[in-house]
Amino acid sequence: MRRPGFFRCLKQAALAAALACGLVLPAQAQAQLSGNDLVAATLLAEPSDIRGGEPFWVGVRLRMAEHWHTYWRNPGDSGLATEIRWTLPAGFTAGPIVWPVPERIPVAHLVNYGYEGEILLLTQITPPAQVPAQVALKADVNWLVCQKECIPGEASLDLALPAGAGMANPATAAAFATARQGIAQPSPWSARMATTTDGYVLHVAVPGLRADRIHSAAFLPHQEAMIEHAAAQPMQVEADRLTLTLKRGSFAAAGLPQQTGGLLVLTEDTGGTQQRQAFEFTEIAYGAAAPMMAAADGAAILQAVVLAMLGGILLNLMPCVFPVLSIKILALVGHAGAGRAQMRRHGLAYTLGILLSFGALAGLLLGLRAAGAQIGWGFQLQMPLVIAVLAYLLFAMGLSLSGVFHIGGRFAGIGEGLAQRGGYQGSFFTGILAAVVATPCTAPFMGAATGFALTQPAAIGIAIFLALGFGLALPFLMLTFVPQLADRLPRPGIWMERVKQALAFPLYATVAWLIWVLSQQVGQQGLLAAMLGLVLVAAAAWSFSLQGRAAAIGAAALLLVAGGALYGTARDAAVPGTAVAQVSPAGQTVEAFSRQKLDRLLAQQQPVFVNMTAAWCITCMVNERTALSSDRVQQAFRDRNIVYMKGDWTNQDPDITRVLEQNGRSGVPLYLFYAGGQSVVLPQILTPAIVLEHLDLLDRVGARGQQQKSASLSNLTRSVQP
């Protein structure tokens, strides 16, 4: 993260700046030199005049005194990037600074990135279609210039250009041509990054790479605190791939970094001479879709398997799974008179249905991510067609439980099976249904396990997801295999019919919730088609309850028309709206998540709480109502001036997917709190006490980290002064 405003704090409070930056001169030296004595700043324009609507280039030229340097956009272990603030006429806009490739500058035991001699920092200006006869450009430039000591400097630069044909200025042509030669080329290669225990592994696909010609390689990240800049970057060159191992920075958060752009600087041996080339990556893909690194050690894999299984067990208590499990247990009570072997076969069929479903979902997820798709766990619920089909299925199950029709021995009876072989197919398909309806819910332990699974080779990843499925199946499986537990079940009786009818209402409630989710994924016509489809499903169920071949044909025809309604739903996707701030029911201002907005707030040292959620995530909804909207939490947000930001993953959003991956998660919910240059990931099940505890914890850690950083930088200052 960049650290803006350090030079301003130097001006306003020299002693505080010394502690915060460790970048000061002795008092006598300060009296003798200033940043403007050591750096000469000039504003240049490439054209001699401006043509309306035609972008043009300007540049701030900095000429440093001998042995002194200024800094790149990422200054490295210390220092401060040069800043340019433009004042332009109405209708003119300025682009970002185009940075030349920096040099690595050792300072004691640290490494900085910067420039010596002379540089030209380019910026593109875009004028409106109509420009005045004379255009005044103003640039306020701030820099930090260092040798063994560091001094801030500033300049206000002015330049006037007339309107004209946009002709090139011969007097500045050479300067701009030289500046462009020092800029990194956009990378023609793809790159991916994965995490290790203490850093990252960067994989760059370089077709036709000759290992014997690569003398050295280094990655210079855009993000300031991402790596230890002075640490070695071991290089491995294989056929068509270059790999660098990077050490995580002391102040970097665990997991993948917030930004992954940077420069790859290659030094090649060409006929006895060394030639340096730099290639810029604006963003690098994350490790789940990267060429997979070596699998984690056995202990880490075992831990992930155990966590996944525990998460699967707890999924049975979630509101999306509990009704289905209750129906299956009710069916087991109905089989109480059957032999133990038959009950065990029901348990195994149910388990097999869950395992096959989880294996198929995991395989599809890993395959799509390997192909470059930005998706995570629960991705199928981002598809309106899946939501609508699930609503139809649960509605039909509810109608059956309410007695509208009886599927019995011909189709998948809710606790009695599909018909053949004693109803084992019913148990198998109930397992599939349990797996499908479990995906909107997230249980404790589950997020860390699934996030870890997506960073591993496919075989290990699928094994972890199967452990999650086995945990989901385990309670019912134990009932069928442990006679002592089965004996505690109540005996069959008339009460079963009453309970079965009552269990229809949680299913109807789930259908209502699914339709609400669908309303946020499709337009009005698509929503109307889905609700008409529910009416057709009800009509088909009623027709099926009648006797005779004609009734069965009528039911089939109605279901066919309901399938047409599904088509109408799927083709009417909602048009994404503009993300704007809203006010929650608790009265809090909720900022819509965007990567740019988050980066801007963090650059301003603004504490931010990020809530990654989705309409189909029941766990997310419960956490928002019971914890995040509580008076205590809201008051804590106000007292700390915390910006509350919400990311909606109901529909696919690559930016949110990347944030999930950066923090080792494969799905929502995800809760992040940023403060004092630190960040923390909160648990997936929240209470007001848990939220407040993490807010207090990060406050203490951030204050302690700032003290340690100030002391370290002060020691550095003393060590480099003559």
XYZ file of C-alpha atoms in Angstrom:
722
model
C 0.000 0.000 0.000
C 1.319 3.447 -0.788
C 1.995 5.867 2.046
C 0.807 9.292 0.883
C 1.449 12.479 2.756
C 4.668 11.572 4.570
C 6.441 14.711 3.375
C 3.526 16.813 4.618
C 3.867 15.364 8.087
C 7.596 16.121 7.839
C 6.765 19.798 7.282
C 4.115 19.986 9.936
C 5.879 18.032 12.697
C 9.529 17.236 12.118
C 9.909 15.089 15.193
C 6.800 12.997 14.446
C 7.959 12.555 10.878
C 11.313 11.318 12.049
C 9.608 8.553 13.971
C 7.088 7.748 11.224
C 9.492 7.862 8.323
C 13.002 7.637 9.717
C 13.982 10.021 6.948
C 15.537 13.217 8.340
C 18.757 15.132 8.255
C 20.575 16.484 11.244
C 19.385 20.035 12.022
C 22.570 21.660 10.720
C 22.343 19.852 7.382
C 18.682 20.794 7.015
C 19.603 24.423 7.356
C 22.136 24.109 4.545
C 20.204 22.019 2.000
C 16.646 21.647 0.778
C 14.959 19.266 -1.585
C 14.842 22.004 -4.208
C 18.629 22.458 -4.005
C 19.134 18.774 -4.809
C 16.418 18.311 -7.469
C 15.652 20.606 -10.397
C 12.072 20.156 -11.620
C 10.768 21.240 -15.039
C 7.435 20.758 -16.819
C 7.735 19.773 -20.509
C 5.152 19.186 -23.235
C 5.624 16.962 -26.263
C 3.522 19.101 -28.656
C 4.089 22.768 -29.328
C 0.332 23.398 -29.423
C -2.898 21.570 -28.511
C -5.576 20.209 -30.799
C -9.076 19.826 -29.341
C -10.063 16.231 -28.470
C -6.573 14.870 -29.207
C -4.654 13.501 -26.159
C -1.093 14.681 -25.740
C 1.841 13.926 -23.449
C 3.530 16.088 -20.868
C 6.319 15.190 -18.468
C 7.822 16.328 -15.196
C 11.615 16.231 -15.534
C 13.606 15.708 -12.323
C 17.368 16.241 -12.363
C 18.965 14.942 -9.161
C 22.300 16.010 -7.711
C 25.062 13.417 -8.030
C 24.603 10.350 -5.786
C 21.091 11.444 -4.739
C 17.926 9.626 -5.814
C 14.132 9.923 -5.884
C 11.646 7.055 -5.780
C 9.486 4.820 -7.978
C 5.739 4.247 -7.387
C 6.760 1.511 -4.895
C 9.721 3.035 -3.042
C 10.718 -0.321 -1.523
C 11.660 -0.781 2.116
C 11.698 2.970 2.792
C 11.189 6.236 0.996
C 8.254 7.913 -0.682
C 7.027 7.941 -4.275
C 6.993 11.213 -6.170
C 3.504 12.691 -6.453
C 2.055 15.017 -9.089
C -1.220 16.916 -8.551
C -2.605 18.590 -11.662
C -4.606 21.787 -11.947
C -6.148 21.846 -15.433
C -8.747 23.899 -17.299
C -12.347 22.700 -17.327
C -12.842 19.564 -19.429
C -9.178 18.495 -19.297
C -8.247 15.211 -17.579
C -4.854 13.812 -16.570
C -3.925 10.133 -16.616
C -1.660 8.352 -14.121
C 2.104 8.723 -14.039
C 3.908 6.429 -16.479
C 6.927 5.332 -14.460
C 10.341 4.488 -15.932
C 11.891 1.195 -14.821
C 13.654 1.911 -11.509
C 17.024 0.803 -10.181
C 17.463 -1.311 -7.040
C 19.188 0.976 -4.524
C 20.684 -0.742 -1.443
C 20.497 1.282 1.792
C 22.145 -0.498 4.727
C 20.276 -3.816 4.987
C 17.304 -2.549 2.943
C 16.578 -2.144 -0.760
C 14.731 0.771 -2.330
C 13.519 1.380 -5.890
C 14.315 4.732 -7.445
C 16.153 6.932 -9.915
C 19.481 8.742 -10.069
C 20.605 11.360 -12.559
C 17.613 12.472 -14.633
C 14.129 11.085 -15.276
C 11.025 12.257 -17.088
C 7.709 11.193 -15.519
C 5.169 11.069 -18.346
C 1.452 11.844 -18.050
C -1.160 11.866 -20.808
C -3.543 14.832 -20.855
C -6.896 14.548 -22.651
C -8.435 17.869 -23.738
C -12.105 18.477 -24.587
C -13.247 18.884 -28.187
C -13.077 22.670 -27.893
C -10.020 24.251 -26.261
C -9.339 27.915 -25.447
C -6.787 29.936 -27.386
C -4.289 29.588 -24.535
C -4.178 26.586 -22.189
C -2.541 26.873 -18.765
C -1.273 23.641 -17.153
C -0.113 23.505 -13.557
C 1.587 20.630 -11.734
C 2.284 20.592 -7.984
C 5.120 18.082 -7.549
C 6.316 16.583 -4.257
C 9.305 14.287 -3.894
C 11.693 12.799 -1.401
C 15.363 12.906 -2.381
C 17.813 10.682 -0.525
C 21.446 9.717 -0.262
C 22.391 8.671 3.245
C 19.835 11.192 4.414
C 16.453 12.126 2.969
C 14.980 15.577 2.343
C 11.503 16.415 1.066
C 11.084 18.829 -1.817
C 8.292 20.409 -3.793
C 7.683 22.627 -6.793
C 4.745 24.298 -8.511
C 5.327 24.093 -12.258
C 3.422 26.031 -14.916
C 3.217 25.641 -18.666
C 1.136 27.530 -21.246
C 0.321 26.021 -24.640
C -1.649 27.601 -27.470
C -4.459 25.923 -29.374
C -3.386 24.608 -32.747
C -2.884 21.492 -34.856
C -1.100 19.438 -32.173
C 2.300 19.698 -33.826
C 5.324 18.044 -32.180
C 7.860 20.268 -30.464
C 11.363 19.548 -31.831
C 12.941 20.971 -28.686
C 11.410 18.252 -26.463
C 11.251 15.334 -28.934
C 14.528 13.773 -27.789
C 13.588 13.940 -24.111
C 10.278 12.158 -24.675
C 11.849 9.548 -26.964
C 14.484 8.766 -24.319
C 11.817 8.568 -21.608
C 9.792 6.027 -23.584
C 12.861 3.820 -23.985
C 13.061 3.555 -20.207
C 9.453 2.387 -19.769
C 8.661 -1.296 -19.284
C 6.917 -3.090 -22.117
C 3.444 -4.566 -21.515
C 4.063 -8.240 -20.816
C 3.242 -10.526 -23.759
C 3.148 -13.490 -21.351
C 0.681 -14.802 -18.799
C 1.641 -15.070 -15.144
C 0.076 -16.618 -12.062
C 0.867 -16.410 -8.388
C 0.373 -18.898 -5.560
C 1.140 -18.748 -1.847
C 3.701 -20.618 0.232
C 4.100 -20.708 4.002
C 6.268 -17.569 4.044
C 5.668 -15.911 0.682
C 4.639 -16.432 -2.905
C 5.610 -18.340 -6.018
C 5.382 -16.443 -9.304
C 5.008 -18.553 -12.465
C 5.554 -16.813 -15.823
C 4.802 -18.727 -19.019
C 7.574 -17.723 -21.451
C 7.369 -19.753 -24.687
C 10.735 -20.320 -26.323
C 12.703 -19.233 -23.264
C 16.392 -20.118 -23.403
C 17.577 -20.908 -19.906
C 21.236 -20.463 -20.817
C 20.650 -16.806 -21.720
C 18.841 -15.752 -18.529
C 21.456 -14.263 -16.224
C 19.040 -13.027 -13.543
C 15.396 -12.143 -12.952
C 13.635 -10.009 -10.373
C 10.016 -9.118 -9.657
C 9.301 -5.554 -8.514
C 5.708 -5.462 -7.218
C 3.451 -2.431 -7.445
C 2.209 -3.090 -3.919
C 4.645 -1.617 -1.413
C 4.534 -4.014 1.544
C 4.009 -7.208 -0.444
C 7.550 -8.684 -0.304
C 10.883 -8.332 1.473
C 12.590 -6.276 -1.207
C 16.129 -7.065 -0.019
C 15.498 -10.816 0.087
C 16.864 -13.073 -2.653
C 14.414 -14.222 -5.314
C 15.491 -17.759 -6.231
C 14.900 -18.396 -9.922
C 14.033 -21.634 -11.662
C 13.959 -21.823 -15.455
C 12.143 -24.731 -17.057
C 10.803 -25.398 -20.526
C 8.617 -22.415 -21.416
C 8.309 -21.294 -17.786
C 10.195 -19.096 -15.338
C 9.513 -19.361 -11.603
C 10.500 -16.879 -8.880
C 10.127 -17.465 -5.149
C 9.288 -14.288 -3.211
C 9.464 -13.757 0.539
C 6.405 -12.154 2.114
C 6.930 -8.680 3.603
C 6.961 -8.228 7.355
C 3.877 -5.995 7.223
C 2.000 -7.949 4.533
C -1.233 -9.728 5.410
C -1.398 -13.501 5.160
C -2.767 -15.023 1.978
C -2.505 -13.553 -1.479
C -1.747 -9.815 -1.832
C -4.388 -7.179 -2.556
C -2.662 -6.287 -5.833
C -0.370 -8.448 -7.913
C 0.830 -6.105 -10.631
C 4.508 -5.348 -11.029
C 7.595 -5.459 -13.220
C 9.523 -8.545 -14.267
C 13.095 -7.418 -14.897
C 15.170 -9.907 -16.907
C 18.911 -9.659 -17.506
C 20.025 -11.661 -20.549
C 23.507 -12.625 -21.732
C 23.714 -11.711 -25.412
C 27.061 -12.344 -27.025
C 29.133 -11.528 -23.969
C 27.116 -8.464 -22.958
C 24.236 -8.223 -20.550
C 20.996 -6.613 -21.607
C 18.202 -5.667 -19.215
C 14.553 -5.845 -20.240
C 11.499 -5.056 -18.142
C 7.945 -6.273 -18.689
C 4.938 -4.914 -16.817
C 2.035 -7.003 -15.531
C -0.952 -4.835 -14.647
C -2.490 -7.767 -12.771
C -1.469 -11.350 -12.162
C -3.911 -14.236 -11.775
C -4.066 -16.065 -8.492
C -2.833 -19.459 -7.458
C -6.030 -21.487 -7.730
C -5.798 -21.342 -11.521
C -2.024 -21.223 -11.655
C 0.295 -24.015 -12.687
C -0.017 -25.879 -9.424
C 2.867 -25.768 -7.001
C 3.879 -28.843 -5.103
C 1.247 -30.156 -2.745
C 1.354 -29.027 0.854
C 2.844 -31.333 3.457
C 0.834 -34.198 4.891
C 0.039 -32.419 8.162
C -1.516 -29.446 6.347
C -3.572 -31.748 4.112
C -4.772 -33.795 7.099
C -5.746 -30.631 8.928
C -7.757 -29.442 5.913
C -9.513 -32.825 5.648
C -10.466 -32.753 9.335
C -11.725 -29.173 9.104
C -13.745 -30.034 6.006
C -15.359 -33.020 7.717
C -16.221 -30.953 10.804
C -17.690 -28.266 8.569
C -19.776 -30.888 6.775
C -21.158 -32.217 10.071
C -22.173 -28.706 11.132
C -23.857 -28.130 7.762
C -26.614 -30.477 8.933
C -27.707 -27.812 11.415
C -27.999 -25.104 8.764
C -31.529 -24.039 7.722
C -31.015 -25.076 4.112
C -30.076 -28.676 4.972
C -32.037 -29.427 8.135
C -35.470 -29.874 6.444
C -34.066 -32.422 3.968
C -32.249 -34.311 6.727
C -35.401 -34.301 8.860
C -37.396 -35.831 6.018
C -34.794 -38.552 5.587
C -34.763 -39.358 9.316
C -38.575 -39.509 9.210
C -38.278 -42.060 6.413
C -35.794 -44.014 8.539
C -38.380 -44.187 11.318
C -40.755 -45.686 8.772
C -38.173 -48.412 8.109
C -37.845 -49.198 11.815
C -39.258 -52.660 11.313
C -36.789 -53.476 8.557
C -33.604 -55.405 9.178
C -30.317 -53.787 10.138
C -28.771 -54.638 6.778
C -31.521 -52.811 4.907
C -31.105 -49.703 7.075
C -27.356 -49.723 6.498
C -27.915 -49.911 2.756
C -30.150 -46.839 2.984
C -27.366 -45.034 4.831
C -24.785 -46.029 2.247
C -27.031 -44.983 -0.660
C -27.624 -41.589 0.954
C -23.879 -41.159 1.554
C -23.053 -42.206 -2.007
C -25.458 -39.583 -3.394
C -23.775 -36.857 -1.334
C -20.233 -37.945 -2.195
C -20.916 -38.166 -5.915
C -22.532 -34.712 -5.852
C -19.677 -33.103 -3.943
C -17.112 -34.831 -6.149
C -18.853 -33.667 -9.324
C -19.245 -30.086 -8.069
C -15.619 -29.967 -6.927
C -14.333 -31.405 -10.190
C -16.385 -28.933 -12.219
C -15.251 -26.033 -10.022
C -11.562 -26.960 -10.240
C -11.816 -27.557 -13.990
C -13.472 -24.211 -14.683
C -10.950 -22.378 -12.518
C -8.077 -24.117 -14.287
C -9.566 -22.797 -17.530
C -9.400 -19.260 -16.111
C -12.967 -18.780 -14.805
C -13.276 -16.459 -11.792
C -15.686 -18.569 -9.705
C -15.832 -20.084 -6.242
C -17.809 -22.499 -4.085
C -21.533 -21.986 -4.644
C -20.919 -20.801 -8.214
C -23.935 -22.742 -9.480
C -26.217 -20.541 -7.372
C -25.089 -17.564 -9.431
C -27.007 -19.144 -12.337
C -30.732 -18.206 -12.443
C -31.594 -21.510 -14.118
C -30.180 -23.494 -11.167
C -32.082 -21.343 -8.658
C -35.355 -21.806 -10.564
C -34.934 -25.584 -10.928
C -34.162 -25.890 -7.220
C -37.281 -23.864 -6.373
C -39.434 -26.137 -8.573
C -37.986 -29.275 -7.012
C -38.455 -28.126 -3.401
C -41.964 -26.900 -4.203
C -42.871 -30.321 -5.610
C -41.444 -31.968 -2.485
C -43.538 -29.667 -0.305
C -46.691 -30.488 -2.247
C -45.989 -34.192 -1.808
C -45.518 -33.776 1.954
C -48.776 -31.782 2.110
C -50.605 -34.700 0.504
C -51.441 -33.062 -2.824
C -50.030 -36.122 -4.576
C -48.226 -39.303 -3.582
C -45.131 -40.300 -5.523
C -44.809 -43.586 -3.709
C -43.377 -46.455 -5.648
C -42.994 -44.864 -9.054
C -40.711 -41.896 -8.524
C -38.381 -40.464 -5.926
C -40.503 -40.661 -2.812
C -39.326 -38.310 -0.131
C -38.298 -40.915 2.361
C -39.319 -44.006 0.496
C -37.268 -43.973 -2.596
C -37.533 -44.213 -6.302
C -39.275 -47.503 -6.439
C -36.904 -50.248 -7.153
C -34.786 -52.237 -4.717
C -36.565 -51.272 -1.549
C -36.332 -47.502 -2.096
C -32.518 -47.236 -2.139
C -32.690 -44.936 -5.129
C -34.800 -42.597 -3.001
C -32.033 -42.475 -0.394
C -29.453 -41.909 -3.127
C -31.353 -38.987 -4.677
C -32.121 -37.514 -1.267
C -28.343 -37.422 -0.740
C -27.945 -35.557 -4.016
C -30.634 -33.094 -2.957
C -28.975 -32.568 0.439
C -25.679 -31.768 -1.296
C -27.313 -29.298 -3.679
C -29.259 -27.393 -1.006
C -26.182 -27.315 1.258
C -24.212 -25.052 -1.064
C -25.932 -21.786 -0.020
C -24.804 -22.384 3.574
C -21.355 -22.044 5.090
C -20.486 -23.724 8.370
C -17.557 -23.039 10.710
C -14.246 -24.611 9.579
C -15.578 -24.902 6.041
C -14.166 -21.725 4.499
C -10.534 -22.359 5.400
C -10.738 -25.967 4.198
C -12.307 -25.199 0.826
C -9.997 -22.228 0.266
C -6.997 -24.494 0.916
C -8.439 -27.139 -1.419
C -8.469 -24.721 -4.341
C -4.714 -24.073 -4.008
C -3.787 -27.762 -4.190
C -3.453 -30.262 -7.040
C -6.801 -31.534 -8.284
C -6.624 -34.926 -6.535
C -6.019 -33.353 -3.121
C -8.614 -30.640 -3.727
C -11.323 -33.164 -4.625
C -10.371 -35.311 -1.606
C -10.950 -32.343 0.698
C -14.353 -31.660 -0.855
C -15.249 -35.343 -0.470
C -14.339 -35.055 3.224
C -16.786 -32.153 3.427
C -19.479 -34.306 1.829
C -18.711 -37.225 4.132
C -19.174 -34.922 7.124
C -22.571 -33.908 5.766
C -23.607 -37.566 5.388
C -22.103 -38.767 8.686
C -25.023 -38.122 11.129
C -27.517 -40.071 9.021
C -24.939 -42.763 8.275
C -24.304 -43.233 12.008
C -28.038 -43.632 12.647
C -28.149 -46.514 10.180
C -24.943 -48.215 11.372
C -25.122 -47.820 15.150
C -28.022 -49.903 16.557
C -28.014 -48.011 19.869
C -28.768 -44.747 18.081
C -31.417 -46.269 15.828
C -33.149 -47.820 18.848
C -33.639 -44.348 20.324
C -35.758 -43.267 17.370
C -39.506 -43.133 18.128
C -41.760 -45.903 16.886
C -43.869 -45.406 13.734
C -47.374 -44.050 14.256
C -49.957 -41.518 13.164
C -47.697 -38.742 14.467
C -45.480 -39.342 11.434
C -48.155 -38.072 9.049
C -48.547 -34.868 11.090
C -44.789 -34.290 11.211
C -44.476 -34.994 7.491
C -47.116 -32.378 6.713
C -45.449 -29.864 9.031
C -42.097 -30.379 7.276
C -43.664 -29.061 4.065
C -43.712 -25.511 5.426
C -39.909 -25.086 5.792
C -39.717 -26.200 2.163
C -42.293 -23.600 1.110
C -40.309 -20.974 3.021
C -37.160 -22.059 1.183
C -38.993 -21.724 -2.140
C -40.069 -18.187 -1.212
C -36.457 -17.328 -0.373
C -35.209 -18.816 -3.669
C -37.706 -16.705 -5.612
C -36.432 -13.638 -3.741
C -32.875 -14.567 -4.747
C -34.056 -15.032 -8.317
C -35.585 -11.548 -8.294
C -32.046 -10.149 -7.925
C -30.684 -12.196 -10.817
C -33.324 -11.779 -13.523
C -35.585 -9.062 -14.875
C -39.325 -8.709 -14.292
C -40.278 -10.967 -17.189
C -37.913 -13.686 -16.013
C -39.329 -13.500 -12.494
C -42.892 -13.700 -13.812
C -41.942 -16.759 -15.897
C -40.499 -18.469 -12.809
C -43.619 -17.841 -10.715
C -45.873 -19.074 -13.524
C -43.642 -22.149 -13.624
C -44.431 -22.780 -9.940
C -48.148 -22.638 -10.769
C -47.571 -25.168 -13.549
C -45.682 -27.456 -11.151
C -48.627 -27.290 -8.728
C -51.065 -28.049 -11.561
C -48.921 -30.990 -12.666
C -48.875 -32.332 -9.085
C -52.665 -32.075 -8.832
C -53.095 -33.753 -12.230
C -50.704 -36.515 -11.207
C -52.875 -37.223 -8.151
C -55.822 -38.088 -10.391
C -56.280 -41.593 -11.674
C -55.916 -42.618 -15.273
C -53.589 -42.377 -18.198
C -55.005 -39.036 -19.355
C -54.129 -37.451 -16.004
C -50.547 -38.706 -16.244
C -50.231 -37.352 -19.796
C -51.649 -34.030 -18.621
C -49.133 -33.875 -15.772
C -46.273 -34.548 -18.185
C -47.526 -31.829 -20.548
C -47.747 -29.303 -17.708
C -44.201 -30.116 -16.635
C -43.053 -29.633 -20.227
C -44.628 -26.162 -20.271
C -42.965 -25.449 -16.905
C -39.661 -26.277 -18.615
C -40.478 -23.577 -21.154
C -40.976 -21.153 -18.276
C -37.458 -22.046 -17.098
C -36.158 -21.001 -20.501
C -37.919 -17.666 -20.159
C -36.371 -17.173 -16.741
C -32.841 -18.035 -17.826
C -32.797 -15.702 -20.825
C -33.930 -12.592 -18.897
C -30.829 -11.845 -16.856
C -30.986 -8.634 -14.850
C -28.930 -5.698 -16.099
C -26.266 -4.858 -13.496
C -26.922 -1.506 -11.876
C -24.451 1.133 -10.874
C -22.975 0.418 -7.462
C -24.013 3.221 -5.107
C -23.975 3.742 -1.369
C -27.140 2.701 0.468
C -28.563 2.956 3.960
C -29.157 -0.306 5.836
C -32.245 -0.997 8.000
C -30.025 -0.260 11.013
C -29.390 3.251 9.673
C -25.780 2.701 8.636
C -24.328 3.925 5.350
C -23.282 0.935 3.239
C -20.734 1.550 0.496
C -20.946 -0.756 -2.530
C -17.689 -2.667 -2.890
C -15.233 -1.840 -5.628
C -11.535 -2.615 -5.727
C -10.673 0.974 -6.677
C -12.748 2.456 -3.875
C -11.216 0.117 -1.294
C -7.675 0.941 -2.435
C -8.433 4.650 -2.278
C -9.811 4.416 1.265
C -6.856 2.348 2.458
C -4.423 4.818 0.877
C -6.133 7.517 2.972
C -5.547 5.410 6.125
C -9.317 5.018 6.482
C -10.460 1.973 8.541
C -12.748 -0.218 6.428
C -14.950 -3.212 7.259
C -15.723 -5.337 4.171
C -18.669 -7.728 4.088
C -18.632 -10.147 1.134
C -22.101 -11.653 0.877
C -24.713 -13.031 -1.530
C -28.504 -13.154 -1.534
C -28.420 -16.964 -1.681
C -26.054 -17.236 1.309
C -28.234 -17.922 4.340
C -25.259 -17.763 6.701
C -24.496 -14.270 5.378
C -28.059 -13.093 5.999
C -28.112 -14.433 9.553
C -24.775 -12.778 10.362
C -25.976 -9.430 9.018
C -29.183 -9.481 11.039
C -27.791 -10.827 14.323
C -24.284 -9.324 14.424
C -23.447 -6.611 11.899
C -26.739 -4.749 12.343
C -26.648 -4.856 16.154
C -26.567 -1.543 18.046
C -23.242 -2.368 19.723
C -21.472 -3.096 16.443
C -22.983 -0.079 14.709
C -21.899 2.179 17.559
C -18.373 0.716 17.374
C -18.255 1.491 13.643
C -19.316 5.092 14.313
C -16.873 5.572 17.189
C -13.942 4.343 15.070
C -15.105 6.144 11.889
C -15.136 2.777 10.065
C -16.419 2.679 6.488
C -18.789 -0.274 6.053
C -18.460 -1.768 2.561
C -20.537 -4.619 1.122
C -19.690 -6.781 -1.878
C -22.656 -8.616 -3.452
C -21.632 -11.965 -4.990
C -25.204 -13.001 -5.883
C -24.156 -12.752 -9.506
C -20.648 -13.401 -10.781
C -18.167 -10.647 -9.956
C -14.473 -11.295 -10.770
C -13.287 -8.531 -8.408
C -15.029 -10.154 -5.440
C -13.776 -13.592 -6.479
C -10.199 -12.272 -6.471
C -10.636 -10.818 -2.974
C -11.952 -14.180 -1.756
C -8.921 -15.946 -3.239
C -6.510 -13.418 -1.760
C -7.796 -14.344 1.672
C -7.799 -18.110 1.194
C -11.560 -18.485 0.707
C -13.552 -20.085 -2.074
C -16.940 -18.575 -1.270
C -18.942 -16.206 0.899
C -19.275 -15.092 3.629
C -15.981 -13.262 4.044
C -15.458 -10.483 6.574
C -12.360 -8.271 6.450
C -11.336 -5.409 8.688
C -8.562 -3.009 7.672
C -7.080 -0.514 10.148
C -3.688 0.992 10.888
C -2.003 -0.660 7.921
C -3.105 -4.113 9.153
C -5.942 -6.436 8.185
C -7.777 -9.314 9.845
C -10.185 -11.974 8.570
C -13.135 -12.600 10.878
C -14.817 -16.002 11.401
C -17.646 -17.058 9.113
C -20.169 -17.301 11.954
C -20.470 -13.955 13.728
C -21.864 -12.600 16.965
C -21.628 -8.975 18.147
C -18.993 -10.040 20.691
C -16.834 -11.672 17.992
C -16.951 -8.560 15.801
C -16.089 -6.222 18.683
C -13.276 -8.503 19.824
C -11.637 -8.403 16.377
C -12.044 -4.626 16.116
C -10.274 -4.203 19.457
C -7.595 -6.734 18.531
C -6.658 -4.977 15.315
C -6.605 -1.628 17.092
C -4.013 -2.998 19.524
C -1.973 -4.804 16.852
C -1.974 -1.752 14.581
C -0.799 0.554 17.359
C 1.959 -1.889 18.378
C 3.025 -2.371 14.741
C 3.308 1.378 14.185
C 5.483 1.700 17.297
C 7.754 -1.130 16.161
C 7.984 0.273 12.632
C 8.818 3.759 13.918
C 11.553 2.380 16.181
C 13.020 0.307 13.343
C 13.090 3.259 10.954
C 14.626 5.505 13.596
C 17.412 2.947 14.109
C 17.935 2.864 10.335
C 18.302 6.633 10.256
C 21.011 6.548 12.921
C 22.822 3.700 11.148
C 23.107 5.447 7.779
C 24.032 8.922 8.966
C 27.761 9.744 8.706
